[in-house]
mmCIF file of C-alpha atoms in Angstrom:
data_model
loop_
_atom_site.group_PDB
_atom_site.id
_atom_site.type_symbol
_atom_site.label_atom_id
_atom_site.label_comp_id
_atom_site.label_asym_id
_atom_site.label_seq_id
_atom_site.Cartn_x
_atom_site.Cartn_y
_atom_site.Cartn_z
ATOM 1 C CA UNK A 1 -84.178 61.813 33.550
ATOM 2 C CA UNK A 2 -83.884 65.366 32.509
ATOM 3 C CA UNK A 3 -82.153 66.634 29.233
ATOM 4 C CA UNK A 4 -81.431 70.347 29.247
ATOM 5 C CA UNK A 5 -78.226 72.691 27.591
ATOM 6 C CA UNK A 6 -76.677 74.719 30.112
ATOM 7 C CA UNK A 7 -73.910 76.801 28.348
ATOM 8 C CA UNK A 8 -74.351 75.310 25.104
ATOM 9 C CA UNK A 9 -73.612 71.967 26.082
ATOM 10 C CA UNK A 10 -75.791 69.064 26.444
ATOM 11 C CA UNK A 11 -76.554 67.583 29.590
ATOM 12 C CA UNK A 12 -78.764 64.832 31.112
ATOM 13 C CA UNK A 13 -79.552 64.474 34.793
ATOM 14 C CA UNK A 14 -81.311 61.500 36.551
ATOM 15 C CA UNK A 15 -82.902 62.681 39.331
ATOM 16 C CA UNK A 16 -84.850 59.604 40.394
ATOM 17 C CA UNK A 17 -86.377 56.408 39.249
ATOM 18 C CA UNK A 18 -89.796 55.112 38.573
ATOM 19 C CA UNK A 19 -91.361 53.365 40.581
ATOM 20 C CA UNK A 20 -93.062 53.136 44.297
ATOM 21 C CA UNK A 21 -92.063 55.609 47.163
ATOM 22 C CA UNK A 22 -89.554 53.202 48.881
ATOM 23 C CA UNK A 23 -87.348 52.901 45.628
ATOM 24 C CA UNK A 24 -88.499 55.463 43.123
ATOM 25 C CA UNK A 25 -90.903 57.836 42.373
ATOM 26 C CA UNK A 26 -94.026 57.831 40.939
ATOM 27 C CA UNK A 27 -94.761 59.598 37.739
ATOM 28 C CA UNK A 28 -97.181 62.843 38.738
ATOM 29 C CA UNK A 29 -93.740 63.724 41.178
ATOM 30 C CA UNK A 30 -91.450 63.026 38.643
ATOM 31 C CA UNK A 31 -93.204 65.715 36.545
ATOM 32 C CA UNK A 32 -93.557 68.441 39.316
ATOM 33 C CA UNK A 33 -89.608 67.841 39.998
ATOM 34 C CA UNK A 34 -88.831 67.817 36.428
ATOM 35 C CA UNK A 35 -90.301 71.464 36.234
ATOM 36 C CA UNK A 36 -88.686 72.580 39.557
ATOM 37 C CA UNK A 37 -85.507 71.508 37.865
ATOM 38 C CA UNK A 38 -85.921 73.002 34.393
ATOM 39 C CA UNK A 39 -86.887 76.279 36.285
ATOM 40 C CA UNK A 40 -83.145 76.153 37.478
ATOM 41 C CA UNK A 41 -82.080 75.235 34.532
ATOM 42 C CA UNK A 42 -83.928 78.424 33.134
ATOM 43 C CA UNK A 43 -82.326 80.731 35.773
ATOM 44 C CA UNK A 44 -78.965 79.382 34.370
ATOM 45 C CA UNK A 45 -78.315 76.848 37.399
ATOM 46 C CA UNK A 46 -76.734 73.349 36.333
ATOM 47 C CA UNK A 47 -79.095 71.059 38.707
ATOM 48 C CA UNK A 48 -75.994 68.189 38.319
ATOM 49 C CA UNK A 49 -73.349 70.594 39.188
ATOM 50 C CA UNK A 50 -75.867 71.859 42.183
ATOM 51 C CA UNK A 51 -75.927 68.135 43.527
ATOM 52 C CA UNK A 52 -72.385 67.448 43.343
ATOM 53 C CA UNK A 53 -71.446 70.601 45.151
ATOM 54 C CA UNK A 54 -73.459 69.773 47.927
ATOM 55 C CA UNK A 55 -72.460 66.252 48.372
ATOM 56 C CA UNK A 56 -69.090 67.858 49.254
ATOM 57 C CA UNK A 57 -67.239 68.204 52.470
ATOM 58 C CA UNK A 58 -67.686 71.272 53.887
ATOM 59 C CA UNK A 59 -64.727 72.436 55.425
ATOM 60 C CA UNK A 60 -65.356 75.444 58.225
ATOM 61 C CA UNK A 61 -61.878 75.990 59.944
ATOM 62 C CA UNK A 62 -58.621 75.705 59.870
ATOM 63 C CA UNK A 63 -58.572 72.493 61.970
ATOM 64 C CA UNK A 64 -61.208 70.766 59.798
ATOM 65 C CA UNK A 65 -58.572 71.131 56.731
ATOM 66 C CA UNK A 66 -55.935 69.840 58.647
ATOM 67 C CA UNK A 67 -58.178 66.827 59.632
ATOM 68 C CA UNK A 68 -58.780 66.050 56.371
ATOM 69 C CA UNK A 69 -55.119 66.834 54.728
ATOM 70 C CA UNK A 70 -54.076 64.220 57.822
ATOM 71 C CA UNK A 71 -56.018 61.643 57.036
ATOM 72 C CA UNK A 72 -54.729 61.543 53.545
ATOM 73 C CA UNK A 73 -51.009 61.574 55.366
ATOM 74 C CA UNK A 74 -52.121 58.398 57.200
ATOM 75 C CA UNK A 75 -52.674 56.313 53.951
ATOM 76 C CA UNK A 76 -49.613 57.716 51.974
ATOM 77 C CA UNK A 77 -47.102 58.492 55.095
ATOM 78 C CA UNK A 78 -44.287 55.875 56.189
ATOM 79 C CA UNK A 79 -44.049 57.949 59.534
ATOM 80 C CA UNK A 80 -47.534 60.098 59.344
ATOM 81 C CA UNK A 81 -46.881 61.110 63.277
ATOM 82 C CA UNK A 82 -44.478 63.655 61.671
ATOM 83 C CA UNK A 83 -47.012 65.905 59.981
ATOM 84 C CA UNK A 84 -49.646 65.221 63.000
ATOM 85 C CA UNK A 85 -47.405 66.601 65.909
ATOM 86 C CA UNK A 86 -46.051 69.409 63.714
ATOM 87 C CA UNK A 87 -49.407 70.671 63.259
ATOM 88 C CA UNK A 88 -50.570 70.394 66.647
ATOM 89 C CA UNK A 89 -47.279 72.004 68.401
ATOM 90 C CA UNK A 90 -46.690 74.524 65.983
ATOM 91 C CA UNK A 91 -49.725 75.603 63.488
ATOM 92 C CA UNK A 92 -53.039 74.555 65.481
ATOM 93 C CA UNK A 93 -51.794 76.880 68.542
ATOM 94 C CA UNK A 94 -51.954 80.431 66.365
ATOM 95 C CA UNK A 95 -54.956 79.908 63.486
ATOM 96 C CA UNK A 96 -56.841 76.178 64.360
ATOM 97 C CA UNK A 97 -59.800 78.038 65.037
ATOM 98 C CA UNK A 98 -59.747 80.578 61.855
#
């Protein structure tokens, strides 16, 4: 675990746990990745807020949104066909690809 302010607020990031390779990590690489991290954390990067952001989707185009807005229309939606064929007739035709 690493403690570190960032912002003037207290934060604490687990990076790994101890242990052998399969599950953890030993100590001597805990330390070199505790250093890598508190050089971030020294350049003013949040390493917690650095792994959350890339654990997110990235989206690319149009189309990928609509993929994604869709499935949410598939759990929530009586009649989630609706949305689908709108998008595909009338909106995917002119900017899909943008």
């Amino acid at each position: 675990m690493l403690r570190y302010s960032i912002n003037e607020k207290r934060r604490e990031f687990v990076f790994a746990r101890y242990g052998r390779p399969p599950e953890g990590m030993p100590l001597a690489e805990a330390r070199l990745e505790s250093a890598r991290l508190r050089s971030l954390v020294n350049q003013g990067i949040d390493p917690a807020a650095e792994k959350k952001r890339s654990q997110l989707i990235t989206l690319k185009t149009v189309n990928d949104v609509a993929q994604d807005w869709l499935a949410e229309c598939r759990k929530r939606l009586e009649n989630p066909h609706i949305p689908e064929r709108v998008y595909r007739k009338d909106i995917s035709i002119s900017i899909g690809e943008l």
